[in-house]
Amino acid sequence: MEVTMSSNGPVLLVTIKGRLDGNTSPGLERDLLGRIQAGETTIVMDFADVDYVSSAGLRVMMVAAKRVRAAHGSVVLCAINDNVLEVLRLSGFHTFFRILPSVAEAMTDVTGTS
């Protein structure tokens, strides 16, 4: 898995490529929680190149979302393929996250600009 995190104004864009599973999720969790602790609480997670998410990956997403919400921030997921979206639906995670079709739409959503 490859993760890129970049600040775009007030938004942290997290781009994930590959599999988000028990082997790869600890690194993402460490890095993401570090950024949240540093005050980056408006997050867009780009799943365009994620082909698999396990329960360990779902857990990282939930932990991050809870921390962000406690800090009055928001997490938006975007560009999720049908297979990963089905995992989110079956696990009920689609009810915890705002999910949008593209990075552009997610960035507009979290910044309130058009």
Short mmCIF file of C-alpha atoms in Angstrom, two decimals:
data_model
loop_
_atom_site.label_atom_id
_atom_site.label_comp_id
_atom_site.label_asym_id
_atom_site.label_seq_id
_atom_site.Cartn_x
_atom_site.Cartn_y
_atom_site.Cartn_z
CA MET A 1 0.00 0.00 0.00
CA GLU A 2 1.14 3.52 -0.76
CA VAL A 3 -0.26 6.51 1.12
CA THR A 4 0.24 10.16 0.25
CA MET A 5 -0.90 12.89 2.63
CA SER A 6 -0.93 16.48 1.49
CA SER A 7 -2.39 19.61 2.98
CA ASN A 8 -4.49 21.61 0.57
CA GLY A 9 -5.38 24.74 2.54
CA PRO A 10 -7.40 23.58 5.54
CA VAL A 11 -7.95 20.10 4.05
CA LEU A 12 -5.77 17.03 4.50
CA LEU A 13 -6.00 14.92 1.34
CA VAL A 14 -5.16 11.27 2.02
CA THR A 15 -4.60 9.27 -1.16
CA ILE A 16 -4.39 5.52 -0.70
CA LYS A 17 -3.21 3.03 -3.33
CA GLY A 18 -3.38 -0.72 -2.96
CA ARG A 19 -4.80 -2.90 -0.19
CA LEU A 20 -5.89 -1.56 3.19
CA ASP A 21 -5.56 -4.64 5.36
CA GLY A 22 -4.02 -6.00 8.55
CA ASN A 23 -0.49 -5.64 7.18
CA THR A 24 -0.84 -2.10 5.89
CA SER A 25 -3.34 -0.44 8.22
CA PRO A 26 -1.04 0.09 11.25
CA GLY A 27 1.17 2.51 9.30
CA LEU A 28 -1.82 4.43 7.99
CA GLU A 29 -3.31 4.60 11.47
CA ARG A 30 -0.09 5.93 13.00
CA ASP A 31 0.40 8.58 10.32
CA LEU A 32 -3.24 9.62 10.15
CA LEU A 33 -3.71 9.90 13.91
CA GLY A 34 -0.50 11.93 14.11
CA ARG A 35 -1.87 14.41 11.59
CA ILE A 36 -5.20 14.57 13.43
CA GLN A 37 -3.42 15.16 16.74
CA ALA A 38 -1.48 17.97 15.05
CA GLY A 39 -4.80 19.67 14.28
CA GLU A 40 -5.64 18.51 10.77
CA THR A 41 -9.31 17.66 11.24
CA THR A 42 -10.82 18.25 7.81
CA ILE A 43 -9.93 15.13 5.86
CA VAL A 44 -10.70 13.83 2.38
CA MET A 45 -9.75 10.20 1.82
CA ASP A 46 -9.28 9.29 -1.85
CA PHE A 47 -10.01 5.60 -2.43
CA ALA A 48 -9.74 5.65 -6.25
CA ASP A 49 -6.84 3.18 -6.24
CA VAL A 50 -7.90 1.03 -3.27
CA ASP A 51 -8.88 -2.45 -4.39
CA TYR A 52 -9.45 -4.10 -1.01
CA VAL A 53 -10.37 -3.09 2.55
CA SER A 54 -10.32 -5.58 5.43
CA SER A 55 -11.82 -5.25 8.89
CA ALA A 56 -8.47 -3.86 10.08
CA GLY A 57 -8.72 -1.13 7.45
CA LEU A 58 -12.30 -0.38 8.46
CA ARG A 59 -11.15 -0.06 12.06
CA VAL A 60 -8.54 2.56 11.13
CA MET A 61 -11.18 4.55 9.28
CA MET A 62 -13.53 4.42 12.27
CA VAL A 63 -10.86 5.40 14.81
CA ALA A 64 -9.84 8.35 12.65
CA ALA A 65 -13.44 9.45 12.14
CA LYS A 66 -14.14 9.36 15.88
CA ARG A 67 -11.06 11.45 16.65
CA VAL A 68 -11.92 13.96 13.95
CA ARG A 69 -15.52 14.28 15.08
CA ALA A 70 -14.40 14.80 18.68
CA ALA A 71 -12.38 17.76 17.37
CA HIS A 72 -15.45 19.04 15.44
CA GLY A 73 -13.92 18.16 12.08
CA SER A 74 -15.08 16.01 9.21
CA VAL A 75 -13.96 13.05 7.12
CA VAL A 76 -15.23 12.53 3.60
CA LEU A 77 -14.48 9.41 1.54
CA CYS A 78 -14.41 9.64 -2.23
CA ALA A 79 -13.83 7.84 -5.51
CA ILE A 80 -14.62 4.42 -4.03
CA ASN A 81 -14.89 1.50 -6.45
CA ASP A 82 -17.90 -0.79 -6.35
CA ASN A 83 -16.15 -3.66 -4.52
CA VAL A 84 -14.92 -1.48 -1.67
CA LEU A 85 -18.24 0.36 -1.54
CA GLU A 86 -19.99 -2.99 -1.12
CA VAL A 87 -17.74 -3.76 1.89
CA LEU A 88 -18.69 -0.41 3.40
CA ARG A 89 -22.37 -1.10 2.82
CA LEU A 90 -22.29 -4.65 4.20
CA SER A 91 -20.44 -3.50 7.32
CA GLY A 92 -22.73 -0.49 7.81
CA PHE A 93 -19.81 1.91 7.50
CA HIS A 94 -21.52 3.83 4.70
CA THR A 95 -23.75 5.36 7.40
CA PHE A 96 -20.79 6.81 9.32
CA PHE A 97 -19.12 8.60 6.41
CA ARG A 98 -20.08 11.07 3.75
CA ILE A 99 -19.14 9.35 0.46
CA LEU A 100 -18.79 11.36 -2.75
CA PRO A 101 -17.91 10.31 -6.32
CA SER A 102 -14.71 12.35 -6.80
CA VAL A 103 -11.92 14.19 -5.05
CA ALA A 104 -13.10 17.46 -6.58
CA GLU A 105 -16.61 17.02 -5.18
CA ALA A 106 -15.24 16.03 -1.77
CA MET A 107 -12.94 19.05 -1.64
CA THR A 108 -15.84 21.33 -2.56
CA ASP A 109 -18.01 19.68 0.08
CA VAL A 110 -15.57 20.11 2.95
CA THR A 111 -14.49 23.62 2.07
CA GLY A 112 -17.98 24.89 1.29
CA THR A 113 -16.85 26.40 -2.00
CA SER A 114 -18.26 25.85 -5.46
#
